[in-house]
Amino acid sequence: MADPYSDLGAQDAALQERIAAAMEARCLEPAQIAIRKDYLSGLNLPGNARALELGSGTGHVTKDLLDLAGASNAHGLEPSPVMVARAKKTFGDDPRLSFAIGDAKQTGFEDASFDLVLMHTLLCHVPGPEEVVEEAFRILKPGGVLAICDGDYSTATAQIADFDPVDQLVRFMINQNVTNLWIMRQITGLLTKAGFQLGVSRGHGYVAEGEAAYFLTVIDRGADRMVEEGTLFAETAVALKAEARRRVSAKTFFGFMSYVSQIAFKPSA
């Protein structure tokens, strides 16, 4: 199965809704909020800065461009109509925020339109990520900031012992839903080729906490896809989902993935 995120707007509405719910769960986790705060704070934007998130999902990270990065207004561009509808429902009362359906490779914005462009867990899903990077360079003002954060997906795990079957669900889910597991190991080359100056790069460890809401969505979707492909019987998938939840209840669940952020700048004119 091809990564459904790579053409999310073309997926059926039920799948878009399920992915939207998972993204919302991830956005609201304190550990994920801490990652975004770590790399979005202190960007030193100019007054009245205009910001754009490419692949804005349910809008929670777009709002961070106001609350954490200090932009005066922020726009989210997202291919999924379901995601855009959720973002507008959640944040429609804030006049500083706007959301629209669009393509990160062809945004339609004029040259030098934004002070900040953000790609948060976007590029891993994009065939031809260099086209998105080049588009960001075009629409950024001279001296503008590009902020990128994505998973280092080969590190994703729920393993607590040898041959842990729950971990296989995570690995399968990542394999089915990520186009490029290595994007953040390749990002500096993409940025420098496009003309960006490199800024700070940071690693961010994410450990699932509390009810592990987001990691359970990963496990559930991995189990369901294995059933669809005939790898698991439905009863086995149910049992493995229950095992993950028993671990959460017993405080023995472990879920981990590392993220990497990279700040870059369009050279001043």
Coordinates of C-alpha atoms in Angstrom, one line a residue, residues 1-143:
M1 CA 0.0 0.0 0.0
A2 CA 1.3 3.4 -0.9
D3 CA 1.6 6.0 1.8
P4 CA -2.0 7.5 2.0
Y5 CA -0.7 10.8 3.4
S6 CA 1.1 11.3 0.1
D7 CA -2.2 11.9 -1.7
L8 CA -4.5 12.5 1.4
G9 CA -7.1 14.6 -0.4
A10 CA -7.8 11.8 -2.8
Q11 CA -8.5 9.2 0.0
D12 CA -12.0 8.3 1.0
A13 CA -13.6 10.5 3.7
A14 CA -13.6 7.7 6.4
L15 CA -9.8 7.2 6.1
Q16 CA -9.2 11.0 6.2
E17 CA -11.3 11.2 9.3
R18 CA -9.4 8.4 11.0
I19 CA -6.0 10.0 10.1
A20 CA -7.4 13.4 11.3
A21 CA -8.3 11.9 14.7
A22 CA -4.8 10.3 15.0
M23 CA -3.1 13.6 14.1
E24 CA -5.3 15.5 16.6
A25 CA -4.4 13.0 19.4
R26 CA -0.7 13.5 18.6
C27 CA -0.9 17.3 18.5
L28 CA -2.5 17.4 21.9
E29 CA 0.0 15.2 23.7
P30 CA 2.2 17.2 26.2
A31 CA 5.4 15.5 24.9
Q32 CA 4.6 16.6 21.4
I33 CA 3.8 20.1 22.4
A34 CA 7.1 20.2 24.2
I35 CA 8.9 19.3 20.9
R36 CA 7.2 22.0 19.0
K37 CA 7.9 24.6 21.7
D38 CA 11.6 23.6 21.7
Y39 CA 12.2 24.3 18.0
L40 CA 9.6 27.1 17.4
S41 CA 10.4 29.4 20.3
G42 CA 13.0 32.0 19.8
L43 CA 12.9 32.4 16.0
N44 CA 13.2 36.2 16.3
L45 CA 10.6 37.0 13.7
P46 CA 10.0 40.6 12.6
G47 CA 7.0 42.6 13.8
N48 CA 3.7 41.7 12.1
A49 CA 5.3 38.5 10.8
R50 CA 3.2 36.5 8.4
A51 CA 3.6 32.7 8.7
L52 CA 2.5 29.7 6.7
E53 CA 2.3 26.0 7.5
L54 CA 2.4 23.5 4.6
G55 CA 0.5 20.4 5.4
S56 CA -1.4 22.0 8.3
G57 CA -3.6 19.1 9.3
T58 CA -6.1 19.9 12.0
G59 CA -4.6 23.3 12.6
H60 CA -3.1 22.9 16.0
V61 CA 0.5 23.3 14.9
T62 CA -0.5 26.3 12.7
K63 CA -1.8 28.0 15.9
D64 CA 1.7 27.4 17.4
L65 CA 3.0 29.8 14.8
L66 CA 1.2 32.5 16.8
D67 CA 1.6 31.2 20.3
L68 CA 5.2 29.8 20.1
A69 CA 6.9 31.4 17.1
G70 CA 5.4 34.9 17.6
A71 CA 3.8 35.4 14.2
S72 CA 1.0 38.0 13.9
N73 CA -1.0 35.8 11.6
A74 CA -0.8 32.3 10.2
H75 CA -2.3 30.4 7.3
G76 CA -2.5 26.7 6.9
L77 CA -2.4 24.9 3.6
E78 CA -3.6 21.3 3.6
P79 CA -4.7 18.8 0.8
S80 CA -7.3 17.1 2.9
P81 CA -10.8 18.7 2.9
V82 CA -11.6 16.8 6.1
M83 CA -8.5 18.3 7.9
V84 CA -9.3 21.8 6.7
A85 CA -12.9 21.5 7.9
R86 CA -11.7 20.3 11.3
A87 CA -9.2 23.2 11.5
K88 CA -11.8 25.8 10.6
K89 CA -14.2 24.3 13.2
T90 CA -11.6 24.4 15.9
F91 CA -10.0 27.7 15.2
G92 CA -12.5 29.6 13.1
D93 CA -13.1 32.2 15.8
D94 CA -9.5 33.4 15.7
P95 CA -9.2 36.1 13.0
R96 CA -5.4 35.6 13.0
L97 CA -5.7 32.1 11.6
S98 CA -6.9 30.9 8.2
F99 CA -7.0 27.6 6.4
A100 CA -7.4 26.4 2.9
I101 CA -7.1 23.3 0.7
G102 CA -3.9 23.4 -1.4
D103 CA -0.7 21.8 -2.7
A104 CA 2.6 22.4 -0.9
K105 CA 4.4 22.0 -4.3
Q106 CA 2.3 24.7 -6.0
T107 CA 0.9 27.0 -3.3
G108 CA -0.2 29.8 -5.6
F109 CA 1.3 32.5 -3.3
E110 CA 3.3 35.3 -4.7
D111 CA 7.1 35.4 -4.4
A112 CA 8.4 36.6 -1.0
S113 CA 5.1 36.4 0.7
F114 CA 6.0 35.0 4.1
D115 CA 8.4 35.6 7.0
L116 CA 8.1 32.0 8.2
V117 CA 7.3 28.7 6.5
L118 CA 6.7 25.6 8.6
M119 CA 6.7 21.9 7.6
H120 CA 5.9 19.8 10.6
T121 CA 5.8 16.0 9.8
L122 CA 5.1 16.8 6.1
L123 CA 8.2 16.0 4.0
C124 CA 8.3 12.3 5.1
H125 CA 5.1 11.8 3.1
V126 CA 6.0 13.7 0.0
P127 CA 7.4 12.1 -3.2
G128 CA 9.8 14.6 -4.6
P129 CA 10.3 16.6 -1.3
E130 CA 12.8 18.9 -3.1
E131 CA 9.9 20.5 -4.9
V132 CA 8.3 21.6 -1.6
V133 CA 11.6 22.9 -0.4
E134 CA 12.0 24.9 -3.6
E135 CA 8.5 26.3 -3.3
A136 CA 9.2 27.4 0.3
F137 CA 12.3 29.2 -0.9
R138 CA 10.3 31.0 -3.5
I139 CA 7.5 32.2 -1.2
L140 CA 9.8 33.2 1.7
K141 CA 10.9 36.8 2.0
P142 CA 14.7 37.4 1.9
G143 CA 15.9 36.7 5.4

